Short mmCIF file of N, CA and C in Angstrom, two decimals:
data_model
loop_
_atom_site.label_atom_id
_atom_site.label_comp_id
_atom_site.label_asym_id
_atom_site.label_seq_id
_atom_site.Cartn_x
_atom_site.Cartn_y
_atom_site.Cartn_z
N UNK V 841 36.85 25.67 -3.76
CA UNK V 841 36.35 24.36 -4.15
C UNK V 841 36.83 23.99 -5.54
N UNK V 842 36.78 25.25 -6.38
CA UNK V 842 37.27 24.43 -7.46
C UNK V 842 38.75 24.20 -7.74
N UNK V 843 39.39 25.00 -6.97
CA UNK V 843 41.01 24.18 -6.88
C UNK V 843 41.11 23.05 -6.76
N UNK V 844 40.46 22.27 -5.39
CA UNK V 844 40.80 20.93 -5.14
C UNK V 844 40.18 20.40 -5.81
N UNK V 845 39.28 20.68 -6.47
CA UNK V 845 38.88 19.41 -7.58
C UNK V 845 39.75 19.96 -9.02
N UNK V 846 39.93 20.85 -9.23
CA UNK V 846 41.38 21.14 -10.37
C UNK V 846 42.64 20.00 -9.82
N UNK V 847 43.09 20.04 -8.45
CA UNK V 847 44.46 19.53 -7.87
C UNK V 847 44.22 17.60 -8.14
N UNK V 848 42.48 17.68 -7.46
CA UNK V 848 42.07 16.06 -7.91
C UNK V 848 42.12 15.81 -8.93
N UNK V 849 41.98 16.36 -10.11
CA UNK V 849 42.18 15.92 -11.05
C UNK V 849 43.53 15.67 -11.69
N UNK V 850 44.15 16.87 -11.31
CA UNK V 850 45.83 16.52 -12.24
C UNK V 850 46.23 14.99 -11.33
N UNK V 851 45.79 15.08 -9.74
CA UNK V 851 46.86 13.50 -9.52
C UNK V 851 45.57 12.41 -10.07
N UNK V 852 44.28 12.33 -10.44
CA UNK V 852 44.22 11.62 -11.23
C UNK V 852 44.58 11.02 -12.00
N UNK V 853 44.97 12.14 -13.15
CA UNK V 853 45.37 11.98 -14.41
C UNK V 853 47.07 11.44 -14.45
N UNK V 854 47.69 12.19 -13.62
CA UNK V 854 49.29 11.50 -13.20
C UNK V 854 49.03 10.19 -12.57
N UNK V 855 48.56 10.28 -11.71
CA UNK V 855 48.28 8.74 -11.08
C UNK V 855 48.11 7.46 -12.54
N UNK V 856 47.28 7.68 -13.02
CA UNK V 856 46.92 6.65 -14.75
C UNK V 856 48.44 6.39 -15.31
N UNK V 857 48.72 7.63 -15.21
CA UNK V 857 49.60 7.52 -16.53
C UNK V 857 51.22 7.08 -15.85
N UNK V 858 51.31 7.39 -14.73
CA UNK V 858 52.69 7.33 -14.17
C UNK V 858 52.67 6.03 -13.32
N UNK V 859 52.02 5.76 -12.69
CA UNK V 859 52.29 4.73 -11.93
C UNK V 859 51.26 3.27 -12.41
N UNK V 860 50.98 3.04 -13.05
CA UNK V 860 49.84 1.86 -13.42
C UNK V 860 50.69 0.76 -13.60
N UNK V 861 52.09 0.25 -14.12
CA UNK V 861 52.66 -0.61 -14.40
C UNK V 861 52.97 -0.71 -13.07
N UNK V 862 53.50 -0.44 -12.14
CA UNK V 862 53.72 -0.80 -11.01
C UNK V 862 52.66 -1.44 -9.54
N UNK V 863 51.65 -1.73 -10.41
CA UNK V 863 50.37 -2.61 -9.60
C UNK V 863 49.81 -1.71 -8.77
N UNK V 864 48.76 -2.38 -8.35
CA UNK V 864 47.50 -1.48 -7.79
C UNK V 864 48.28 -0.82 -6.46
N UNK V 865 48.87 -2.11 -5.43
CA UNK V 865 48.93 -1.36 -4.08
C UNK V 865 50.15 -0.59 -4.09
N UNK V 866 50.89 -0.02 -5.11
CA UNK V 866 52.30 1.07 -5.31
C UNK V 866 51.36 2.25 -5.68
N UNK V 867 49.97 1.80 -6.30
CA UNK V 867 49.55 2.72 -7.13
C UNK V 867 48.35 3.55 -5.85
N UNK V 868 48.19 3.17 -5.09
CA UNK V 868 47.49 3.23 -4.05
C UNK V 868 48.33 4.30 -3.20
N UNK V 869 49.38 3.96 -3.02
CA UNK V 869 50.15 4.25 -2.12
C UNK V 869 50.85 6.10 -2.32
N UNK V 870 51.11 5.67 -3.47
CA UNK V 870 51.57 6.78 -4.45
C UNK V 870 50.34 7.89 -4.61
N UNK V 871 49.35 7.54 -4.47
CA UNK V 871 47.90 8.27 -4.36
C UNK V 871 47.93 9.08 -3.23
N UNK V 872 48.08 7.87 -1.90
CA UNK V 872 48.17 8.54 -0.71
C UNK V 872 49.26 9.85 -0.59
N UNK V 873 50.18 9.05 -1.12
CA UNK V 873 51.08 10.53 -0.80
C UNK V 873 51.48 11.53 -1.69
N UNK V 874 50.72 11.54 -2.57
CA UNK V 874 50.71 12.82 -3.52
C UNK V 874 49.44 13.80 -2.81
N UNK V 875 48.51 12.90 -2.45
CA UNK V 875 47.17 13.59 -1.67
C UNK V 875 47.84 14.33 -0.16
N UNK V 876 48.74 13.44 0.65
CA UNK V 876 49.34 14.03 1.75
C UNK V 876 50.38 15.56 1.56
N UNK V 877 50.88 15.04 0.43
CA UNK V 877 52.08 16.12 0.45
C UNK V 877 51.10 17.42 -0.19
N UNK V 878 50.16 17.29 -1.22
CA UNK V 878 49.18 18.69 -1.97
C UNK V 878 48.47 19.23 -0.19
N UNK V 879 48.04 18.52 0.62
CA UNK V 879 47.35 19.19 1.82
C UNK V 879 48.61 19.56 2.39
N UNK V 880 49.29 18.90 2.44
CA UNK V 880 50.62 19.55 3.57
C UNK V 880 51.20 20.96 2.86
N UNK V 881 51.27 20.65 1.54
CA UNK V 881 52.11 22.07 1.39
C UNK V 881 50.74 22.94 0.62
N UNK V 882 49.57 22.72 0.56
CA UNK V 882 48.45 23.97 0.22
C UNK V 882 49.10 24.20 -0.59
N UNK V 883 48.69 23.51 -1.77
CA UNK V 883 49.40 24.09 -3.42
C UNK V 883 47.77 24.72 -3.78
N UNK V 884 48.55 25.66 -4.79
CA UNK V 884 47.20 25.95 -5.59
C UNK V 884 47.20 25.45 -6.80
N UNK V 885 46.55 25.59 -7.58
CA UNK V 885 46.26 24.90 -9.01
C UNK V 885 47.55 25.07 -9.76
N UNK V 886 47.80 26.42 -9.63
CA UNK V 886 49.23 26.43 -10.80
C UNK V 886 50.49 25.92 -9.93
N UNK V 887 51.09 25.77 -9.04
CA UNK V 887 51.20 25.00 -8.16
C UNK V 887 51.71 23.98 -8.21
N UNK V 888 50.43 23.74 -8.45
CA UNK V 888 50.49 22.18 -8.49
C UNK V 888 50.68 21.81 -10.12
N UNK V 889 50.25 22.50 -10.95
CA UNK V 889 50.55 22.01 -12.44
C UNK V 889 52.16 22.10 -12.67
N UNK V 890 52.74 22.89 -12.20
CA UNK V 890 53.86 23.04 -12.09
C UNK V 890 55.01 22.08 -11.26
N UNK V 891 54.61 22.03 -10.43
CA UNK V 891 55.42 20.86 -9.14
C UNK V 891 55.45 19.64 -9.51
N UNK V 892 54.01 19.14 -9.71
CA UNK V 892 54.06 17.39 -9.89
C UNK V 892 55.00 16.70 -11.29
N UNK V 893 54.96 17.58 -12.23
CA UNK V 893 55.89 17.30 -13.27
C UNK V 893 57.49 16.80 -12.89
N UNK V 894 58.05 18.02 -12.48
CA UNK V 894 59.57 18.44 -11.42
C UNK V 894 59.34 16.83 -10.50
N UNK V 895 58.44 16.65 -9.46
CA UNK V 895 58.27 15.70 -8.52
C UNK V 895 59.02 14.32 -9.10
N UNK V 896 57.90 14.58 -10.54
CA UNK V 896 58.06 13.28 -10.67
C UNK V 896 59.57 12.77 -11.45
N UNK V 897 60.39 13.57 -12.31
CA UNK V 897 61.66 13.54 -12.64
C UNK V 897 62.55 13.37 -11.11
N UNK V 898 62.01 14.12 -10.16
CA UNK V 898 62.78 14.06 -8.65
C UNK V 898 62.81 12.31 -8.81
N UNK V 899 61.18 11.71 -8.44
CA UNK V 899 61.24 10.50 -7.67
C UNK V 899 61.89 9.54 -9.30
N UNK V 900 62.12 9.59 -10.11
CA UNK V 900 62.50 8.53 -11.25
C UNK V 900 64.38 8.92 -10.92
N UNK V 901 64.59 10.20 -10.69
CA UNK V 901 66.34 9.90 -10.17
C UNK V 901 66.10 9.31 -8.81
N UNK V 902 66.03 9.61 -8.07
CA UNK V 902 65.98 8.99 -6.82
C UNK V 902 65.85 7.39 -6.72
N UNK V 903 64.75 6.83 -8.07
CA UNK V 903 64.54 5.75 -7.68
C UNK V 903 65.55 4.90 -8.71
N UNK V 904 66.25 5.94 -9.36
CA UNK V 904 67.76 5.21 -10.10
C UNK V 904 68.71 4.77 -9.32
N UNK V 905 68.74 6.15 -8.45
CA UNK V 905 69.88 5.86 -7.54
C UNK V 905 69.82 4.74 -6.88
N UNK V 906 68.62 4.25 -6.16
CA UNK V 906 68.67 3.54 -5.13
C UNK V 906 68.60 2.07 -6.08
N UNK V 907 68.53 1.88 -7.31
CA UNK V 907 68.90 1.17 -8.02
C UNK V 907 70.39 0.78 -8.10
N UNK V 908 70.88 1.53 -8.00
CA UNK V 908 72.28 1.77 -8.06
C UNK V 908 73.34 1.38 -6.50
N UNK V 909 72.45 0.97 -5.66
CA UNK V 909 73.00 1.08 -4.26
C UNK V 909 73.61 -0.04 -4.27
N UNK V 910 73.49 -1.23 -4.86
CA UNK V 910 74.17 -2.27 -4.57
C UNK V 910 76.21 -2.27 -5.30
N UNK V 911 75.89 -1.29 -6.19
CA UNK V 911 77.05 -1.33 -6.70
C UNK V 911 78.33 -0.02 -5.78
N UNK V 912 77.51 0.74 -5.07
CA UNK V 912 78.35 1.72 -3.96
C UNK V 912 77.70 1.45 -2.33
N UNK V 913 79.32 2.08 -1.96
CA UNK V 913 78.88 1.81 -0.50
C UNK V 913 78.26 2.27 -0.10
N UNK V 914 77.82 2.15 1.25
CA UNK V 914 76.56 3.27 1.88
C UNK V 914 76.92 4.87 2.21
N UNK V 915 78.07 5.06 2.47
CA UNK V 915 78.13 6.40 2.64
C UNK V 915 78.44 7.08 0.98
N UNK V 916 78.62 6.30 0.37
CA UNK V 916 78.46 7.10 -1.59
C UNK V 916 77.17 6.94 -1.72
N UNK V 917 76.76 5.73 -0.88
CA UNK V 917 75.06 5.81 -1.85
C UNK V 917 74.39 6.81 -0.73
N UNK V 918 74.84 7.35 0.16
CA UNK V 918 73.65 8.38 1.22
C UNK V 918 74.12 9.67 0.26
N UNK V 919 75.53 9.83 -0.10
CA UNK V 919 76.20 10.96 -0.69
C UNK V 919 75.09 11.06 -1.83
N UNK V 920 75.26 10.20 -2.40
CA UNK V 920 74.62 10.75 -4.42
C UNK V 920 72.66 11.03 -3.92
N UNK V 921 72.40 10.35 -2.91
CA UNK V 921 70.96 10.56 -2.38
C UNK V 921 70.57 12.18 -2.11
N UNK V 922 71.60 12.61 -1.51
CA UNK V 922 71.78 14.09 -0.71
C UNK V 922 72.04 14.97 -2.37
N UNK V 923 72.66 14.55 -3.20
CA UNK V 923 73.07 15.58 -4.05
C UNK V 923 71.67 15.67 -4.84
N UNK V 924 70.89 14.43 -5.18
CA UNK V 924 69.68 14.79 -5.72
C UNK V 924 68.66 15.58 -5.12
N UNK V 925 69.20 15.01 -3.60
CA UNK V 925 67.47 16.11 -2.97
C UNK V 925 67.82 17.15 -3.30
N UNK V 926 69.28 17.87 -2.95
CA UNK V 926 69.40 19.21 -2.94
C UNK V 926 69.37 19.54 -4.25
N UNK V 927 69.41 19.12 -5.63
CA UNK V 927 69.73 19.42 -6.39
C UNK V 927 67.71 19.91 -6.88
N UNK V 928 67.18 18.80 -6.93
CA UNK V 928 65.70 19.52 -6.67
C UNK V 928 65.23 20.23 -5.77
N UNK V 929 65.56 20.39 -4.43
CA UNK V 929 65.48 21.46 -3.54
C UNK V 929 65.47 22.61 -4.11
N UNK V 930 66.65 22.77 -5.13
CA UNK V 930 67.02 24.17 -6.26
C UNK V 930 65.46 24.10 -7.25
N UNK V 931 64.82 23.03 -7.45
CA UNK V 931 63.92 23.65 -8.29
C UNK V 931 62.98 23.44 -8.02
N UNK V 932 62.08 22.89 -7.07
CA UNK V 932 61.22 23.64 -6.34
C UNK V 932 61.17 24.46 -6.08
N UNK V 933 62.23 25.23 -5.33
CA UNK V 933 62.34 26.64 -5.17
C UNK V 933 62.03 27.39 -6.08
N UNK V 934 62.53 26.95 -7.33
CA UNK V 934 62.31 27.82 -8.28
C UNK V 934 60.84 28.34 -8.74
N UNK V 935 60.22 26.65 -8.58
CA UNK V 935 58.88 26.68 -8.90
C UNK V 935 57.77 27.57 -7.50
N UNK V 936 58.10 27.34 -6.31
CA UNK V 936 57.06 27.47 -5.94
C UNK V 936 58.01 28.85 -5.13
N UNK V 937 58.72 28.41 -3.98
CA UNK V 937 59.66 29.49 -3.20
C UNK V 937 60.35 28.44 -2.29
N UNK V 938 61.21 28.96 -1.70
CA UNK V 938 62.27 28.18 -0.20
C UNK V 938 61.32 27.81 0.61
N UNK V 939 61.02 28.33 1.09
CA UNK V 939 60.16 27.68 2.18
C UNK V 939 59.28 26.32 2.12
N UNK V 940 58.36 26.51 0.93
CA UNK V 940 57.63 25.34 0.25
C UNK V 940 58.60 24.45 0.10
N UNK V 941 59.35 24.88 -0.85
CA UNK V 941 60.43 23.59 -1.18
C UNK V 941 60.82 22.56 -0.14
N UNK V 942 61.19 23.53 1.28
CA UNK V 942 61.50 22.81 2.05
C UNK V 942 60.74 22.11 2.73
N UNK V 943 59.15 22.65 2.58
CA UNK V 943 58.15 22.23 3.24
C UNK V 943 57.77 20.51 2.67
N UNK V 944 58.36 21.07 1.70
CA UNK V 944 58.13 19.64 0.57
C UNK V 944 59.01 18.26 1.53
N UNK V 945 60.31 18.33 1.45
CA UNK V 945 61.11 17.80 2.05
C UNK V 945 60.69 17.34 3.72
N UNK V 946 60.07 17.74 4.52
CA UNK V 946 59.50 18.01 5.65
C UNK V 946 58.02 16.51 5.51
N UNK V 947 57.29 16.98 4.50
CA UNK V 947 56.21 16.65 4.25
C UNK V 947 56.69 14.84 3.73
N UNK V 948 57.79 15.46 3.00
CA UNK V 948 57.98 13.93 2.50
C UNK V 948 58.41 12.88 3.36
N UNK V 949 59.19 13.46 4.35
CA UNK V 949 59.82 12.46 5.76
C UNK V 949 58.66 12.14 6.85
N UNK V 950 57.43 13.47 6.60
CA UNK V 950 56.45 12.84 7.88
C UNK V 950 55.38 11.85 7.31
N UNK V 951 55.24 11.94 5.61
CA UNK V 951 54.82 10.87 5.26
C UNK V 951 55.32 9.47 5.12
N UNK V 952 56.88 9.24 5.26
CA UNK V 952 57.28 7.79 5.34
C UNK V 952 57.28 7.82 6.64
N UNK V 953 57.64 8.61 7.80
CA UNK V 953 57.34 8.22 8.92
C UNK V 953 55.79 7.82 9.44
N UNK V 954 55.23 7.84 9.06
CA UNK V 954 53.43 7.38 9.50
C UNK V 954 53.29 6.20 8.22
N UNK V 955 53.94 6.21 7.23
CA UNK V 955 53.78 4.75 6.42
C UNK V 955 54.24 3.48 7.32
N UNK V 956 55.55 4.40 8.01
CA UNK V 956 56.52 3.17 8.76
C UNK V 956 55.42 2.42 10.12
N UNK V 957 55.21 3.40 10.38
CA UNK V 957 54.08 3.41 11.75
C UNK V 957 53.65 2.54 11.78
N UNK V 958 52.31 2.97 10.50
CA UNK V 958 51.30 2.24 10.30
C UNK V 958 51.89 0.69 9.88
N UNK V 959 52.73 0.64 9.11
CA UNK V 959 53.68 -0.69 8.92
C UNK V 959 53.50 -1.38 10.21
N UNK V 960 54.35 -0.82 11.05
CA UNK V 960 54.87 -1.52 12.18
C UNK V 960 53.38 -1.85 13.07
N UNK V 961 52.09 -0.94 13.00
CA UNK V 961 51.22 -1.53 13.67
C UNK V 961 50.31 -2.94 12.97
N UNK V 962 50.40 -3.08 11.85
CA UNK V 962 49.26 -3.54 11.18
C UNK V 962 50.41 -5.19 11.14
N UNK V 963 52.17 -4.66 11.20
CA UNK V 963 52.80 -6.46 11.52
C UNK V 963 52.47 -6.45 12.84
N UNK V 964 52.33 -6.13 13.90
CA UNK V 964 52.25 -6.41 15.62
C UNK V 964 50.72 -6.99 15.78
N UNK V 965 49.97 -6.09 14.84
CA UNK V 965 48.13 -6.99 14.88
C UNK V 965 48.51 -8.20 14.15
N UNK V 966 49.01 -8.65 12.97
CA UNK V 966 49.20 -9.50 12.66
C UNK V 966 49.92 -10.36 13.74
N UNK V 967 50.81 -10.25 14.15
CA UNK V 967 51.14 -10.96 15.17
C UNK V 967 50.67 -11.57 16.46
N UNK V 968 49.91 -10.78 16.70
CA UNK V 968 48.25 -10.88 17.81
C UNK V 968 47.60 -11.74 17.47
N UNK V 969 47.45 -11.58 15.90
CA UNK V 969 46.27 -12.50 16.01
C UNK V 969 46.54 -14.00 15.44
N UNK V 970 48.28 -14.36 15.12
CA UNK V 970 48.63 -15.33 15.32
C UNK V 970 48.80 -16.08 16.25
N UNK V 971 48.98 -15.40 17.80
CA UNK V 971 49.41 -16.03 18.74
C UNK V 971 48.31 -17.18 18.90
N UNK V 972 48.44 -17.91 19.36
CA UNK V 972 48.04 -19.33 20.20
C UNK V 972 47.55 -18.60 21.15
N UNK V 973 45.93 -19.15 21.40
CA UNK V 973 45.31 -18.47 22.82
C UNK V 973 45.73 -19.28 23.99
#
């Protein structure tokens, strides 16, 4: 018990400080899946003090790159995408072990896949409940 309220607290405290300029529902979102990926990969406290730091240098290149996409083509911009994961792949590992690391990677694709989901169900209700009876 007192891990997860140790783990609640660090994405608290990251949550404030890292994502607040980017408005409530990024900040929401970013909640959700820091909360998805800590249950998916069963971090423990040190863990997790350790990881979310690394994470978050991961997601600020990542979200350079894709800054960067308009100026390369798509197979340079999938290329420089691939060199960052793997390149943090190397330090996760470091931090936690291979397996996690990869678990990480795993965790992170089944969470945009159920964002997409849920996306795609909540435009089709919207669409329902536009129709003309």
């Amino acid at each position: 018990m007192k891990r997860y309220l140790y783990i609640v607290f660090v994405i608290c405290c990251m949550q404030s400080s890292l994502f607040a300029q980017d408005g409530n529902k990024l900040t929401k979102l970013e909640s959700y899946k820091i909360a998805f990926i800590t249950r998916k990969l069963n971090f423990t406290s040190e863990e997790a003090q350790k990881f979310w730091p690394v994470y978050n240098k991961y997601v600020a290149e990542i979200t350079a790159t894709r800054k960067q996409k308009g100026d390369m083509d798509e197979i340079s911009f999938e290329e420089k995408q691939v060199a960052v994961r793997k390149k943090y792949r190397t330090e996760f590992a470091k931090l936690l072990n291979e397996e996690k690391a990869n678990q990480y990677f795993q965790a992170e694709k089944e969470f945009n896949n159920t964002l997409r989901k849920e996306l795609q169900e909540r435009i089709a209700e919207e669409k329902e409940k536009r129709k003309p009876d």
